[in-house]
Steps between C-alpha positions, in 0.01 A plus 500: 500500500695819550766455763692779668875449494668504839719801439689698754360839592710809420591529871614138510706544183653816645590322826695242297715766335840525664703812559867436439737545797664819373163654417367400843797655676461829309123491551543458877738794516266725302203408715697574819627827353155628406336371816756676722440851364230588752622273778481747789144602422396133464648406835333795671163413341539137612592599856207740517256234383645248747441741784143564390417134443380301798558171317858597418432442133496747215281481192779570253869481587667718237853458626578227246288635216550767235283806559417818309761690699768242419441530127474879515840525670668257260364685196606834646852362535481411131402861421148401401217734593209258511144577602351308794237355267776339293658358814168351602458348153839331537382336820146427382627300200652236731309545828304173516383532862402867449687630806658786298848348546716251315606192694803284417270236352319753280836647401639167380176408321513830312857426394417148384200620299696769322817304415286217356274738304641496146217716362552773766132493597555495875490833689863607529513826693657353812694238301682769300623662819600165651685394187699822491598462865603139441748632244604792723663296776651801671168687491676802355226589253676413173584174320768400252516218247749310716259503795222342292700223332482228766129529564409524132722204412336279764151595385538511122812299422786593265287498184272784614747688715614755240140577401399564861800731552414699189142539619622652826802705388454552128753418228792675672613374842775764527485877522685724261787533751540121510349458845236236557147630451275522806128568496266632770175343609310757298688395185455131581127551552466677165671208325287243684181680400615526141571125486157422651325730252679344203407153626134594542490653153649183357239288680221714352593419141247282312576139421682243711583730786135605531391138504759429769367782711144369467608154599698639793204704622270198467738273685555760772126534553434126522780423739415788726130410488565143603716620789258750654276732308374685803831598657620859503836391368340353185304819433800727550743292294253445214414873483871585488541243224220655293639851550829390353329354193297817425 
């Protein structure tokens, strides 16, 4: 008789993934930095709702969540002119409770999913911004090779360090005048998108990689189905998965 194996759901597997201390420290700083961009407006909105509410409770406390305004201000500081629809997409990709904000829990789940996604199939719009800011510790809007070394070494180890640096900065880490090369968020984003595109094209090739993708899709479907086929989270994550494959 066919017997279902007692496998962990994707959410349970994700919960078991650990974020290393240095990554967690940088992640906390980035979350606080983004979340603080629209602090005055959030506090005013909270106070107004408190005054209107007889029960002294508010439906959504945005003070410790990332909002559209937060992301807009951060991207403006990075000299990125981004449409509001793109901002909303960044939030929608990770907004599990559909409150149009990103909580600390959603933020960390997004990070875990992306750093453990070798095939680059997870939505990465918010992740790309977060990763850049984790490198840019002074939040000055540019990053150098030296600033990325520690984080890349912890995540990838010595064997893959040089490859990761080349992917971000290219073959030359110095400028013609001998100064260390720095890149902006726009340049970093272009490189990240190029890497993702090359990875997706590689995965589309016939043969072993195609078989692996089919097995991955089948496994993803079965584990999600056994967890909860009727939940909104399943529908949203599976649709995003299919979009990446097409």
